[in-house]
XYZ file of C-alpha atoms in Angstrom:
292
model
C 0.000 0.000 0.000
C 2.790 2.426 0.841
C 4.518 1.645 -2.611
C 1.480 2.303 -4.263
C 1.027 5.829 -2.685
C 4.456 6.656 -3.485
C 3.950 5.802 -7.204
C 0.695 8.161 -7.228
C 2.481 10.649 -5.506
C 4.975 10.440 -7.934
C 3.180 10.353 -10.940
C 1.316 13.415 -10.137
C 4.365 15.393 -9.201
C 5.943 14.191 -12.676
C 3.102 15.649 -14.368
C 2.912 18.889 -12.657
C 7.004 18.918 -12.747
C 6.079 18.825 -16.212
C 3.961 21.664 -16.540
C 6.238 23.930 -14.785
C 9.053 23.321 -16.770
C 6.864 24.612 -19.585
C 5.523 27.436 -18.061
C 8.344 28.359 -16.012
C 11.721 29.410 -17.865
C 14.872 28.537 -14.688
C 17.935 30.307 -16.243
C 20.370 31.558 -13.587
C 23.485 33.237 -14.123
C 25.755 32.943 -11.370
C 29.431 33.444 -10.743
C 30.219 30.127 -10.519
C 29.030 26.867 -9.730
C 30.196 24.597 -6.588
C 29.456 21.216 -6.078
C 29.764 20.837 -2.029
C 29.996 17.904 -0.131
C 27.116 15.747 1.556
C 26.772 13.269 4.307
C 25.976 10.846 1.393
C 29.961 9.799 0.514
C 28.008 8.730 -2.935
C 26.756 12.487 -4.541
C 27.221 16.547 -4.226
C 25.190 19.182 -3.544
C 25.077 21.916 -6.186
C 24.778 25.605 -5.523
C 25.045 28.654 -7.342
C 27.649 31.658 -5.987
C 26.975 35.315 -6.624
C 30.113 37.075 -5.907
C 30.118 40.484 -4.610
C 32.820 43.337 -5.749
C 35.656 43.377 -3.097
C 38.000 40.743 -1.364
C 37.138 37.628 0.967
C 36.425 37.223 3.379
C 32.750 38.477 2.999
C 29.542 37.994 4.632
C 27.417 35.390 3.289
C 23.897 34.786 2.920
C 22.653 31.111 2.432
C 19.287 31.208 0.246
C 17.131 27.632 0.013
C 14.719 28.288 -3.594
C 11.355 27.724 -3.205
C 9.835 24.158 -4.876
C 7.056 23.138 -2.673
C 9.486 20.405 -1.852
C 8.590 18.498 -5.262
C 9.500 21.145 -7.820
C 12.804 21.673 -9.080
C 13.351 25.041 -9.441
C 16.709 25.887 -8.372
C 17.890 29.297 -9.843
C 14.547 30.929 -9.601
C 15.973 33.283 -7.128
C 18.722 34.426 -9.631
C 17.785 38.211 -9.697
C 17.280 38.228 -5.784
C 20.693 36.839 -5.265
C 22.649 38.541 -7.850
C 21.183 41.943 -6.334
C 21.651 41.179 -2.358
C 25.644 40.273 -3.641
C 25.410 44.342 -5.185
C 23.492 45.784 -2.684
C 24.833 44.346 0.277
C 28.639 42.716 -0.442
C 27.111 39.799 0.780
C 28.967 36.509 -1.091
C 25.393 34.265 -1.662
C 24.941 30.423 -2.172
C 22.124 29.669 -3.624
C 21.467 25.938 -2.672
C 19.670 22.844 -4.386
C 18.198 20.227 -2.165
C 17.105 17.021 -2.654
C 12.921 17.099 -3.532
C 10.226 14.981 -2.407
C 8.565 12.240 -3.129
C 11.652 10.637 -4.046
C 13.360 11.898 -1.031
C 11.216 12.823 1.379
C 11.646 14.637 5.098
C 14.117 14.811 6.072
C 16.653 14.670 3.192
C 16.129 18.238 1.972
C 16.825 19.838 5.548
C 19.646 17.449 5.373
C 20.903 19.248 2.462
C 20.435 22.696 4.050
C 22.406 21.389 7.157
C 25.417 19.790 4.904
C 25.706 23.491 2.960
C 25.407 25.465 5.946
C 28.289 23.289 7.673
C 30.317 23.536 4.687
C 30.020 27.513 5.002
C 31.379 26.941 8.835
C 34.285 25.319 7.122
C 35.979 27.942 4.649
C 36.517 31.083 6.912
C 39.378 32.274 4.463
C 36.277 33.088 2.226
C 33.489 33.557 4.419
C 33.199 35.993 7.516
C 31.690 33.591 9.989
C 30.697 36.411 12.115
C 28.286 37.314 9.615
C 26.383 34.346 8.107
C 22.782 34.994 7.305
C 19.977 32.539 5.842
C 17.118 33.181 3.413
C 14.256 31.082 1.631
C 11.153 31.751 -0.444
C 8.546 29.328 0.364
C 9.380 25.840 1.008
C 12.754 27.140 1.131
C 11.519 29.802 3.497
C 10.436 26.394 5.711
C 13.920 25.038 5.713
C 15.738 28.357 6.615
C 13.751 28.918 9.275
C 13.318 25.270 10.292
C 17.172 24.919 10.275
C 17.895 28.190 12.324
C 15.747 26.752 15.533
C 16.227 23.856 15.508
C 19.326 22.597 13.951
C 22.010 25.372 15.210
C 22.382 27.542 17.892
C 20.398 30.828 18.285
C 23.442 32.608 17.618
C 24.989 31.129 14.684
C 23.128 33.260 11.830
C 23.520 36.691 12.031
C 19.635 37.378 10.255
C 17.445 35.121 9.071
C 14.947 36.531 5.796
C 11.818 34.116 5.240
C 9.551 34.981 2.016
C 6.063 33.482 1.955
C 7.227 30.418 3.648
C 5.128 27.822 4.874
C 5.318 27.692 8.470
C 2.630 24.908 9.852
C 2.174 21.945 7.623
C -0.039 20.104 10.728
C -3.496 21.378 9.042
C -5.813 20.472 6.113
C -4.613 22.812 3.563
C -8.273 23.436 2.885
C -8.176 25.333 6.236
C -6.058 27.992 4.863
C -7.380 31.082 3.650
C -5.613 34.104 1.890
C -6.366 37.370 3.482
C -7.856 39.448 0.426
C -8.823 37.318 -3.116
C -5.457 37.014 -5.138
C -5.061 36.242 -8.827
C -3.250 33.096 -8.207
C -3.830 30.708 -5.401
C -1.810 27.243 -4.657
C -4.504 24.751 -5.925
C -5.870 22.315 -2.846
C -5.272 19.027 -4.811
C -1.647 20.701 -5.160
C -1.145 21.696 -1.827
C -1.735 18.302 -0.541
C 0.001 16.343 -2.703
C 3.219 18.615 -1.919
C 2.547 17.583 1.856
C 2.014 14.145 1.315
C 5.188 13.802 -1.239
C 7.163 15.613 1.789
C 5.840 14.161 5.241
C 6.304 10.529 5.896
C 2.819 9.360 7.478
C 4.262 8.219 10.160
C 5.841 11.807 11.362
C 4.207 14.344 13.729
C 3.816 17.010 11.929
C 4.340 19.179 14.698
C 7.538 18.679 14.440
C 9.613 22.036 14.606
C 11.565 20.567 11.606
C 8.870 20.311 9.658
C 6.145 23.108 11.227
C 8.398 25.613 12.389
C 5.569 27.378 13.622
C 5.972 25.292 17.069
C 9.379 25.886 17.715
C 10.279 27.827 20.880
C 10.658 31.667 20.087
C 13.937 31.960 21.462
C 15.561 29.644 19.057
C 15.338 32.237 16.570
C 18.097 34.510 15.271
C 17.713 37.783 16.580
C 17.158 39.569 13.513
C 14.624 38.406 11.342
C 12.478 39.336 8.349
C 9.290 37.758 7.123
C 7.369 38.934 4.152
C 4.091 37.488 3.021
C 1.377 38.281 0.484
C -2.262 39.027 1.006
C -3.536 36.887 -1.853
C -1.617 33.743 -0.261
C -3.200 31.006 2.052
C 0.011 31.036 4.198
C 0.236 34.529 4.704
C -1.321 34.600 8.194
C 1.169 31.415 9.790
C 3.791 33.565 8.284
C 2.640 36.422 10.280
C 1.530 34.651 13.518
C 5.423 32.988 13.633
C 6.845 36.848 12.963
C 4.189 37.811 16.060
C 5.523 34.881 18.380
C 9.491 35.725 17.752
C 8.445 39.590 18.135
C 7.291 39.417 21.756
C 10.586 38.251 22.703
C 12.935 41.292 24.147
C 16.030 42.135 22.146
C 14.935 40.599 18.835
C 14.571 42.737 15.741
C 11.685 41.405 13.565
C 10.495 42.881 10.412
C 6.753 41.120 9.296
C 5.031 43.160 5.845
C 2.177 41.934 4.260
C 2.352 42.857 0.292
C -1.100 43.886 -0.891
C -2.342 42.682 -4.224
C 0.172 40.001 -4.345
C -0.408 36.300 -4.610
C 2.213 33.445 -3.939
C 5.845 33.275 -5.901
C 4.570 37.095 -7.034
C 8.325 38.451 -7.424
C 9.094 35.714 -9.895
C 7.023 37.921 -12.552
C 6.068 41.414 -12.157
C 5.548 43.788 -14.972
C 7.909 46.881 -14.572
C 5.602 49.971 -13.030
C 2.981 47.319 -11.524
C 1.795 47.151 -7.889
C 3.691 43.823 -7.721
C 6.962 45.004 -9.435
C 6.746 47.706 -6.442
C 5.766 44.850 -4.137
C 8.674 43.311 -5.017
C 11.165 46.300 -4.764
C 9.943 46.989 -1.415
C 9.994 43.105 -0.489
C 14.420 43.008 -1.896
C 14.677 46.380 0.183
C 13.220 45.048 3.357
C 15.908 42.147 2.594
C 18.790 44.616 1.880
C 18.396 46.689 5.045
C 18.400 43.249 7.475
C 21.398 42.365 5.939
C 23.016 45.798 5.929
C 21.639 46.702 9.160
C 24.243 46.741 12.703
């Protein structure tokens, strides 16, 4: 029965794999591209590096794409990375990680742990004193699902979460956008990404994989979450940005974009509400990482 499930599973994230390599056009230009090393002795992890101008070591910023665990689209963030690197002389690694349902919780935070330790390891390039995290979405999970619970509070310097998914315990049907948006995660969708990514036999609870119930404190102490009123996980978003903020001593940015739906920075028309959306959204992320 469980082999069965995973072949549905996987035959409906083929298809819609499929789809989005057809409507979605993934062409990154990075500086260069590093194959790291993972626990598995038998394969690499890829990521992208946007260099900034200026000699090492820098600060870095770790960014996990988003993918809804099941789609591949690494290098979707190109234009956010290649600008923090200008903006903000941050180096940036822009990670792949292993997707679901072929590899399934808790390879991909695996992956996210095995890049961030190889970071750790090269302080000839990297500052370590400043080593910030970012993700959009799923990768937004894993950044901020890594931070609290896999390394101490202190070890990033900020943390920058965009639309991320932050409680994966509920019915996706239970989620509702605050305002009508012009694009909306279908519910079939939603759940097949959970069920591809979350074993049936996990709690799902689990700070790992909800980070929603980890404890506050575990945190960095500067962090930024944006999400979008026309997205059903906006308001987890926003209640995990409210739990950190009633802490003392922690800086915590949370904006709600109006008239923006999920993924909306990945196309904006130049002079549109979103294309603001979106400048405002990279600013926000420039002045945490810029910030003393």
């Amino acid at each position: 029965m469980v082999d069965l499930l995973y072949y549905y599973n996987k035959c409906f994230a083929f298809i819609i794999r499929t789809y989005m390599g057809f409507a979605r056009n993934v062409a990154a230009t990075p500086d260069e591209i590093r194959q790291i090393k993972s626990r598995d002795a038998t394969r690499t992890i890829k990521v992208h590096l946007y260099r900034p101008p200026g000699s090492s070591p820098s600060p870095v910023l770790i960014n996990f794409h988003g993918s809804g665990f099941v789609i591949p689209l690494h290098g979707g963030d190109d234009e956010f990375c290649r600008r923090v690197s200008h903006e903000t002389k941050h180096t940036v690694l822009d990670v792949r990680y292993r997707l679901a349902p072929e590899y399934p919780f808790p390879a991909a935070l695996n992956d996210v742990e095995d890049a961030i330790k190889y970071v750790f390891s090269c302080p000839d390039e990297f500052d370590l004193t400043r080593v910030s995290i970012s993700g959009f979405s799923a990768g937004g999970n894993l950044a901020l699902a890594a931070a609290s619970n896999l390394f101490p509070r202190d070890t990033f310097r900020s943390l920058i979460s965009i639309y991320p998914v932050t409680d994966l315990s509920p019915d996706p049907a239970s989620k509702i956008a605050p305002a009508r948006g012009d694009f909306v995660i279908p519910l079939p969708v939603m759940r097949l990404f959970d069920r591809c990514y979350i074993p049936s036999s996990l709690d799902k609870r689990d700070p790992r994989i909800s980070p929603l119930y980890a404890e506050a404190d575990r945190f960095p102490r500067r962090v930024l979450i944006i999400t979008a009123d026309g997205d059903t996980l906006a308001l987890e978003g926003e209640e995990l940005a409210r739990k950190i903020k009633r802490l003392h001593g922690w800086h915590v940015v949370s904006e709600r974009m109006a008239g923006c739906s999920h993924g909306w920075d990945k196309s904006t028309r130049v002079g549109s509400p979103q294309y603001q959306a979106k400048e405002r959204a990279y600013q926000l992320a420039f002045d945490m990482l810029n910030g003393s």
